[in-house]
């Protein structure tokens, strides 16, 4: 790995970014993800930032800093745009580092500024990809709406209390009769789930038309008799109706997949995203991070394939157990020349489980 470190200290970070984009573009061309399209039209792309490494000293001039009393902590944050699917995939499309410039600056870099840069990358690498951006409550603002409109992207974003006060004021002034409503009910294992939907279309915000949907979800457990009530609010540029209200809600909630199947998976398993892969070089650290994203991409295709999913289901196994078996085989198994030659069987097709 010393040789890898030497290479990564001089390798242009865009090289691995382009390689990753080419991998994903190839999968899209082969229609691997087409069955997971939202409303049969767009690919869901979740956008969020996370901390990769933390220091109690300044690792490099680009560190983001936070002060707690007399103590200063230094971070490296990264913004990701990941393609997310209903079967649990979270595949990195683009990466943008949230970093301060080496020269003097008035304000630190932030997620909002980084989104403007990652949007340019996303359009560059995937110019014709139909996209629906999913994001948290940090994003409902005029620059975000304009970027989506300019790129012809759909969006569904969390709408927190207090975001866009003029929109909230308009919503609160409208009588209940102006809000379209519907209800759904279904059962999941021991839970009865009731949902009430209320939405308003064509709310004007600074010459931009947005639509708002509010969902009240009541979950009643049949066994414990416990009852929980949750509330979700989203804004979108998609016109909301009875047919798509539930699908818009489900897509908005899929933002958590970038947190769970994306960042959490990479931090708490053997990917060890928060490990300091290169203490001396910021550029090398970025290149190690890109390799991690490519490795996670490849492994997800295997883990979510029909063959592996069926094996886990039938044998009551876990993905972690299968990885341990594979590592043990690679460490202790014996390979003959014929075994290696037989691996060269040409192209294969991986079918993803639903």
Tab-separated table of C-alpha atoms in Angstrom:
chain	number	residue	atom	x	y	z
A	1	UNK	CA	0.000	0.000	0.000
A	2	UNK	CA	3.001	2.348	0.178
A	3	UNK	CA	3.053	2.303	-3.639
A	4	UNK	CA	-0.690	3.080	-3.690
A	5	UNK	CA	-0.125	5.994	-1.309
A	6	UNK	CA	2.660	7.356	-3.536
A	7	UNK	CA	0.385	7.170	-6.578
A	8	UNK	CA	-2.631	8.701	-4.839
A	9	UNK	CA	-0.543	11.672	-3.701
A	10	UNK	CA	-0.047	12.733	-7.338
A	11	UNK	CA	-3.131	11.268	-9.082
A	12	UNK	CA	-5.624	13.906	-10.247
A	13	UNK	CA	-8.772	13.402	-8.155
A	14	UNK	CA	-10.937	13.811	-11.272
A	15	UNK	CA	-9.521	10.599	-12.787
A	16	UNK	CA	-11.270	8.272	-10.329
A	17	UNK	CA	-14.388	10.479	-10.370
A	18	UNK	CA	-14.652	10.030	-14.138
A	19	UNK	CA	-14.018	6.291	-13.849
A	20	UNK	CA	-16.848	5.977	-11.317
A	21	UNK	CA	-19.181	7.981	-13.575
A	22	UNK	CA	-18.315	5.734	-16.544
A	23	UNK	CA	-19.151	2.624	-14.482
A	24	UNK	CA	-22.568	3.996	-13.550
A	25	UNK	CA	-23.255	5.311	-17.074
A	26	UNK	CA	-22.596	1.831	-18.429
A	27	UNK	CA	-25.047	0.291	-15.956
A	28	UNK	CA	-27.684	2.884	-16.894
A	29	UNK	CA	-27.177	2.192	-20.605
A	30	UNK	CA	-27.697	-1.525	-19.889
A	31	UNK	CA	-30.953	-0.567	-18.097
A	32	UNK	CA	-29.868	-2.178	-14.822
A	33	UNK	CA	-31.754	0.427	-12.769
A	34	UNK	CA	-34.695	1.115	-15.082
A	35	UNK	CA	-37.206	-0.929	-13.081
A	36	UNK	CA	-36.576	1.360	-10.089
A	37	UNK	CA	-37.561	4.581	-11.894
A	38	UNK	CA	-39.872	6.952	-10.042
A	39	UNK	CA	-43.274	7.051	-11.789
A	40	UNK	CA	-41.539	5.175	-14.611
A	41	UNK	CA	-39.721	8.368	-15.636
A	42	UNK	CA	-36.910	9.583	-13.386
A	43	UNK	CA	-34.048	8.184	-11.324
A	44	UNK	CA	-34.080	9.105	-7.637
A	45	UNK	CA	-30.886	10.936	-6.651
A	46	UNK	CA	-30.436	11.681	-2.941
A	47	UNK	CA	-28.135	14.553	-1.997
A	48	UNK	CA	-26.577	14.885	1.451
A	49	UNK	CA	-23.296	15.660	3.222
A	50	UNK	CA	-21.381	13.719	5.844
A	51	UNK	CA	-18.206	13.989	7.897
A	52	UNK	CA	-15.404	11.666	6.791
A	53	UNK	CA	-12.581	12.308	9.267
A	54	UNK	CA	-12.069	14.412	12.399
A	55	UNK	CA	-8.855	15.872	13.815
A	56	UNK	CA	-7.903	17.776	16.943
A	57	UNK	CA	-5.289	19.611	14.859
A	58	UNK	CA	-5.309	21.284	11.451
A	59	UNK	CA	-4.767	18.474	8.960
A	60	UNK	CA	-4.501	20.871	6.016
A	61	UNK	CA	-5.573	24.416	5.035
A	62	UNK	CA	-8.824	23.035	3.562
A	63	UNK	CA	-10.221	21.756	6.894
A	64	UNK	CA	-13.662	22.877	8.035
A	65	UNK	CA	-13.517	24.055	11.644
A	66	UNK	CA	-15.912	24.124	14.587
A	67	UNK	CA	-15.256	25.783	17.911
A	68	UNK	CA	-16.506	24.472	21.248
A	69	UNK	CA	-15.422	26.977	23.871
A	70	UNK	CA	-11.638	27.176	23.704
A	71	UNK	CA	-11.326	23.973	21.669
A	72	UNK	CA	-11.250	23.877	17.858
A	73	UNK	CA	-12.099	20.693	15.963
A	74	UNK	CA	-11.120	20.150	12.328
A	75	UNK	CA	-13.186	18.145	9.819
A	76	UNK	CA	-13.290	16.995	6.239
A	77	UNK	CA	-16.869	16.995	4.940
A	78	UNK	CA	-18.061	15.595	1.639
A	79	UNK	CA	-21.287	16.101	-0.322
A	80	UNK	CA	-22.625	13.079	-2.185
A	81	UNK	CA	-25.198	12.641	-4.930
A	82	UNK	CA	-26.252	8.985	-4.783
A	83	UNK	CA	-28.660	7.056	-6.943
A	84	UNK	CA	-31.045	5.334	-4.509
A	85	UNK	CA	-33.521	2.544	-5.236
A	86	UNK	CA	-36.364	0.815	-3.444
A	87	UNK	CA	-34.347	-2.416	-3.037
A	88	UNK	CA	-31.655	-0.638	-0.991
A	89	UNK	CA	-29.015	0.514	-3.473
A	90	UNK	CA	-27.152	3.754	-2.735
A	91	UNK	CA	-24.656	4.300	-5.548
A	92	UNK	CA	-22.384	7.338	-5.722
A	93	UNK	CA	-22.848	9.382	-8.894
A	94	UNK	CA	-20.827	12.462	-7.947
A	95	UNK	CA	-18.691	13.628	-5.036
A	96	UNK	CA	-17.941	17.208	-3.995
A	97	UNK	CA	-15.691	18.077	-1.068
A	98	UNK	CA	-16.759	20.838	1.299
A	99	UNK	CA	-13.443	22.592	1.795
A	100	UNK	CA	-12.028	25.987	2.573
A	101	UNK	CA	-9.675	27.650	0.068
A	102	UNK	CA	-5.999	27.879	0.948
A	103	UNK	CA	-6.094	31.691	0.824
A	104	UNK	CA	-8.035	33.996	3.137
A	105	UNK	CA	-11.821	33.716	3.136
A	106	UNK	CA	-14.706	35.525	4.815
A	107	UNK	CA	-16.994	32.514	5.302
A	108	UNK	CA	-16.302	28.791	5.404
A	109	UNK	CA	-17.438	26.535	2.605
A	110	UNK	CA	-20.801	24.895	3.273
A	111	UNK	CA	-23.242	22.324	1.920
A	112	UNK	CA	-25.290	24.946	0.064
A	113	UNK	CA	-22.256	26.198	-1.861
A	114	UNK	CA	-21.099	22.636	-2.528
A	115	UNK	CA	-24.503	21.744	-4.023
A	116	UNK	CA	-24.026	24.381	-6.735
A	117	UNK	CA	-20.725	22.717	-7.673
A	118	UNK	CA	-22.007	19.139	-7.527
A	119	UNK	CA	-24.977	20.107	-9.717
A	120	UNK	CA	-22.512	21.147	-12.448
A	121	UNK	CA	-20.714	17.789	-12.121
A	122	UNK	CA	-23.964	15.848	-12.193
A	123	UNK	CA	-25.041	17.553	-15.405
A	124	UNK	CA	-21.580	17.093	-16.918
A	125	UNK	CA	-21.327	13.340	-16.266
A	126	UNK	CA	-25.026	12.525	-16.790
A	127	UNK	CA	-26.296	15.220	-19.204
A	128	UNK	CA	-29.438	13.394	-20.369
A	129	UNK	CA	-30.281	11.450	-17.233
A	130	UNK	CA	-33.849	12.166	-16.029
A	131	UNK	CA	-33.418	12.969	-12.338
A	132	UNK	CA	-35.573	13.555	-9.284
A	133	UNK	CA	-33.507	15.182	-6.519
A	134	UNK	CA	-34.344	14.080	-2.957
A	135	UNK	CA	-32.934	16.213	-0.128
A	136	UNK	CA	-33.454	17.269	3.471
A	137	UNK	CA	-34.865	20.453	4.974
A	138	UNK	CA	-31.693	22.444	4.254
A	139	UNK	CA	-32.496	22.673	0.550
A	140	UNK	CA	-35.862	24.402	0.025
A	141	UNK	CA	-34.605	27.796	-1.160
A	142	UNK	CA	-34.571	29.913	-4.307
A	143	UNK	CA	-31.069	28.934	-5.588
A	144	UNK	CA	-31.914	25.209	-5.252
A	145	UNK	CA	-35.236	25.618	-7.074
A	146	UNK	CA	-33.543	27.590	-9.869
A	147	UNK	CA	-30.786	24.981	-10.319
A	148	UNK	CA	-33.371	22.203	-10.647
A	149	UNK	CA	-35.394	24.253	-13.125
A	150	UNK	CA	-32.335	25.112	-15.239
A	151	UNK	CA	-31.311	21.446	-15.416
A	152	UNK	CA	-34.862	20.196	-15.968
A	153	UNK	CA	-34.733	18.111	-12.762
A	154	UNK	CA	-37.671	17.170	-10.583
A	155	UNK	CA	-37.288	17.507	-6.822
A	156	UNK	CA	-38.928	16.326	-3.596
A	157	UNK	CA	-37.445	17.883	-0.453
A	158	UNK	CA	-38.311	17.938	3.234
A	159	UNK	CA	-40.145	21.086	4.289
A	160	UNK	CA	-39.433	21.987	7.901
A	161	UNK	CA	-41.519	24.329	10.009
A	162	UNK	CA	-40.076	27.788	9.473
A	163	UNK	CA	-38.659	27.139	5.981
A	164	UNK	CA	-39.834	29.751	3.448
A	165	UNK	CA	-42.078	31.732	5.861
A	166	UNK	CA	-44.126	33.253	3.026
A	167	UNK	CA	-45.087	29.781	1.807
A	168	UNK	CA	-46.098	28.681	5.308
A	169	UNK	CA	-48.111	31.884	5.679
A	170	UNK	CA	-49.967	31.239	2.431
A	171	UNK	CA	-50.659	27.613	3.435
A	172	UNK	CA	-51.971	28.606	6.870
A	173	UNK	CA	-54.256	31.295	5.425
A	174	UNK	CA	-55.940	28.853	3.040
A	175	UNK	CA	-59.143	27.271	4.370
A	176	UNK	CA	-59.169	23.495	4.786
A	177	UNK	CA	-61.635	23.231	1.903
A	178	UNK	CA	-58.858	24.391	-0.481
A	179	UNK	CA	-56.567	21.518	0.502
A	180	UNK	CA	-57.050	18.265	-1.414
A	181	UNK	CA	-57.272	15.282	0.942
A	182	UNK	CA	-57.185	11.510	0.781
A	183	UNK	CA	-56.525	8.616	3.169
A	184	UNK	CA	-54.892	5.189	2.891
A	185	UNK	CA	-54.693	2.130	5.102
A	186	UNK	CA	-52.533	-0.979	4.944
A	187	UNK	CA	-51.074	-3.613	7.232
A	188	UNK	CA	-47.407	-4.526	7.747
A	189	UNK	CA	-46.795	-7.555	9.969
A	190	UNK	CA	-48.188	-6.501	13.379
A	191	UNK	CA	-48.794	-2.860	12.441
A	192	UNK	CA	-51.866	-1.134	11.104
A	193	UNK	CA	-50.842	2.014	9.236
A	194	UNK	CA	-53.252	4.882	8.555
A	195	UNK	CA	-52.131	7.862	6.466
A	196	UNK	CA	-53.888	11.172	5.850
A	197	UNK	CA	-52.669	13.256	2.919
A	198	UNK	CA	-53.251	16.976	2.362
A	199	UNK	CA	-51.739	18.882	-0.532
A	200	UNK	CA	-51.808	22.216	-2.309
A	201	UNK	CA	-50.596	22.812	-5.866
A	202	UNK	CA	-49.298	25.990	-7.504
A	203	UNK	CA	-47.956	27.910	-4.525
A	204	UNK	CA	-45.978	30.886	-5.833
A	205	UNK	CA	-42.602	31.589	-4.266
A	206	UNK	CA	-40.578	34.355	-5.941
A	207	UNK	CA	-42.022	33.570	-9.370
A	208	UNK	CA	-41.408	29.847	-8.827
A	209	UNK	CA	-44.353	27.434	-8.662
A	210	UNK	CA	-44.041	24.748	-5.994
A	211	UNK	CA	-46.420	22.178	-4.544
A	212	UNK	CA	-46.720	21.124	-0.905
A	213	UNK	CA	-47.876	17.820	0.578
A	214	UNK	CA	-48.394	16.959	4.248
A	215	UNK	CA	-48.778	13.403	5.545
A	216	UNK	CA	-49.956	12.354	8.992
A	217	UNK	CA	-49.093	8.726	9.671
A	218	UNK	CA	-50.608	6.749	12.526
A	219	UNK	CA	-49.102	3.341	13.330
A	220	UNK	CA	-51.053	1.031	15.650
A	221	UNK	CA	-49.366	-2.139	16.865
A	222	UNK	CA	-51.821	-5.061	17.100
A	223	UNK	CA	-49.812	-6.880	19.762
A	224	UNK	CA	-48.674	-4.093	22.116
A	225	UNK	CA	-51.585	-1.739	21.336
A	226	UNK	CA	-49.061	1.110	21.161
A	227	UNK	CA	-49.813	3.978	18.811
A	228	UNK	CA	-47.342	6.419	17.245
A	229	UNK	CA	-48.126	9.458	15.116
A	230	UNK	CA	-45.642	10.982	12.681
A	231	UNK	CA	-45.904	13.968	10.358
A	232	UNK	CA	-44.038	14.510	7.094
A	233	UNK	CA	-44.088	17.606	4.872
A	234	UNK	CA	-42.496	17.915	1.430
A	235	UNK	CA	-42.332	20.473	-1.364
A	236	UNK	CA	-41.975	19.420	-4.970
A	237	UNK	CA	-42.262	20.755	-8.508
A	238	UNK	CA	-44.383	17.727	-9.445
A	239	UNK	CA	-48.115	18.318	-9.598
A	240	UNK	CA	-49.691	16.281	-6.809
A	241	UNK	CA	-52.852	14.239	-7.315
A	242	UNK	CA	-54.626	11.266	-5.778
A	243	UNK	CA	-52.723	8.808	-7.971
A	244	UNK	CA	-49.191	9.967	-7.114
A	245	UNK	CA	-49.538	11.381	-3.564
A	246	UNK	CA	-48.467	8.118	-1.899
A	247	UNK	CA	-45.573	7.616	-4.343
A	248	UNK	CA	-44.305	11.152	-3.736
A	249	UNK	CA	-44.376	10.500	0.008
A	250	UNK	CA	-42.470	7.209	-0.381
A	251	UNK	CA	-39.854	8.850	-2.592
A	252	UNK	CA	-39.399	11.731	-0.154
A	253	UNK	CA	-38.777	9.249	2.655
A	254	UNK	CA	-36.207	7.393	0.537
A	255	UNK	CA	-33.781	10.213	1.347
A	256	UNK	CA	-32.872	8.115	4.400
A	257	UNK	CA	-31.284	5.550	2.089
A	258	UNK	CA	-28.292	7.820	1.519
A	259	UNK	CA	-27.920	7.922	5.323
A	260	UNK	CA	-28.462	4.215	6.043
A	261	UNK	CA	-27.488	2.221	2.944
A	262	UNK	CA	-24.912	4.877	2.041
A	263	UNK	CA	-23.023	6.660	4.827
A	264	UNK	CA	-23.890	4.336	7.727
A	265	UNK	CA	-22.955	1.239	5.722
A	266	UNK	CA	-19.609	2.760	4.768
A	267	UNK	CA	-18.825	3.972	8.297
A	268	UNK	CA	-19.844	0.994	10.443
A	269	UNK	CA	-18.630	-1.917	8.295
A	270	UNK	CA	-15.203	-2.866	6.953
A	271	UNK	CA	-15.229	0.015	4.462
A	272	UNK	CA	-14.247	2.169	7.479
A	273	UNK	CA	-14.923	5.480	5.769
A	274	UNK	CA	-13.864	7.452	8.863
A	275	UNK	CA	-10.434	5.776	8.941
A	276	UNK	CA	-7.545	8.164	8.225
A	277	UNK	CA	-6.312	6.407	5.089
A	278	UNK	CA	-3.739	9.137	4.465
A	279	UNK	CA	-2.636	11.404	7.280
A	280	UNK	CA	-0.069	13.292	5.214
A	281	UNK	CA	-1.858	14.056	1.928
A	282	UNK	CA	-5.330	15.535	1.458
A	283	UNK	CA	-5.270	14.543	-2.233
A	284	UNK	CA	-4.427	10.921	-1.375
A	285	UNK	CA	-7.270	10.876	1.163
A	286	UNK	CA	-9.694	12.006	-1.575
A	287	UNK	CA	-8.490	9.269	-3.926
A	288	UNK	CA	-8.842	6.594	-1.240
A	289	UNK	CA	-12.397	7.847	-0.680
A	290	UNK	CA	-13.224	7.502	-4.398
A	291	UNK	CA	-11.893	3.924	-4.393
A	292	UNK	CA	-14.153	3.207	-1.440
A	293	UNK	CA	-17.169	4.473	-3.427
A	294	UNK	CA	-16.252	2.308	-6.433
A	295	UNK	CA	-15.761	-0.755	-4.207
A	296	UNK	CA	-19.139	-0.170	-2.543
A	297	UNK	CA	-20.751	0.153	-5.984
A	298	UNK	CA	-19.372	-3.212	-7.135
A	299	UNK	CA	-20.224	-4.990	-3.885
A	300	UNK	CA	-23.797	-3.694	-3.873
A	301	UNK	CA	-24.422	-5.146	-7.327
A	302	UNK	CA	-23.343	-8.529	-5.976
A	303	UNK	CA	-25.165	-8.316	-2.641
A	304	UNK	CA	-28.437	-7.111	-4.220
A	305	UNK	CA	-28.369	-9.645	-7.057
A	306	UNK	CA	-31.175	-12.184	-7.362
A	307	UNK	CA	-28.755	-15.072	-6.788
A	308	UNK	CA	-27.336	-13.745	-3.505
A	309	UNK	CA	-30.698	-12.464	-2.252
A	310	UNK	CA	-32.289	-15.865	-2.897
A	311	UNK	CA	-29.384	-17.649	-1.191
A	312	UNK	CA	-29.724	-15.481	1.911
A	313	UNK	CA	-33.480	-16.017	1.991
A	314	UNK	CA	-33.391	-19.794	1.497
A	315	UNK	CA	-30.425	-20.542	3.767
A	316	UNK	CA	-31.321	-17.888	6.388
A	317	UNK	CA	-27.848	-16.365	6.091
A	318	UNK	CA	-26.521	-12.816	6.420
A	319	UNK	CA	-24.473	-10.800	3.966
A	320	UNK	CA	-21.754	-10.435	6.601
A	321	UNK	CA	-21.532	-14.226	6.990
A	322	UNK	CA	-21.197	-14.701	3.218
A	323	UNK	CA	-18.369	-12.153	3.094
A	324	UNK	CA	-16.535	-14.006	5.859
A	325	UNK	CA	-16.913	-17.283	3.935
A	326	UNK	CA	-15.592	-15.650	0.752
A	327	UNK	CA	-12.576	-14.132	2.541
A	328	UNK	CA	-11.804	-17.476	4.197
A	329	UNK	CA	-11.961	-19.226	0.818
A	330	UNK	CA	-9.659	-16.661	-0.795
A	331	UNK	CA	-7.174	-17.019	2.075
A	332	UNK	CA	-7.169	-20.810	2.388
A	333	UNK	CA	-8.496	-22.147	-0.915
A	334	UNK	CA	-6.206	-23.638	-3.536
A	335	UNK	CA	-6.485	-22.566	-7.183
A	336	UNK	CA	-5.211	-24.533	-10.153
A	337	UNK	CA	-4.392	-23.102	-13.540
A	338	UNK	CA	-7.565	-24.678	-14.932
A	339	UNK	CA	-9.666	-22.992	-12.225
A	340	UNK	CA	-8.311	-19.601	-13.219
A	341	UNK	CA	-8.819	-20.276	-16.936
A	342	UNK	CA	-12.411	-21.331	-16.303
A	343	UNK	CA	-13.141	-17.934	-14.738
A	344	UNK	CA	-12.653	-16.328	-18.132
A	345	UNK	CA	-16.126	-17.202	-19.371
A	346	UNK	CA	-16.902	-13.886	-21.050
A	347	UNK	CA	-19.601	-11.427	-20.085
A	348	UNK	CA	-22.140	-12.240	-17.411
A	349	UNK	CA	-25.392	-10.578	-16.423
A	350	UNK	CA	-26.325	-9.575	-12.895
A	351	UNK	CA	-30.060	-9.312	-12.278
A	352	UNK	CA	-30.994	-7.187	-9.301
A	353	UNK	CA	-33.584	-8.366	-6.789
A	354	UNK	CA	-36.647	-6.174	-6.257
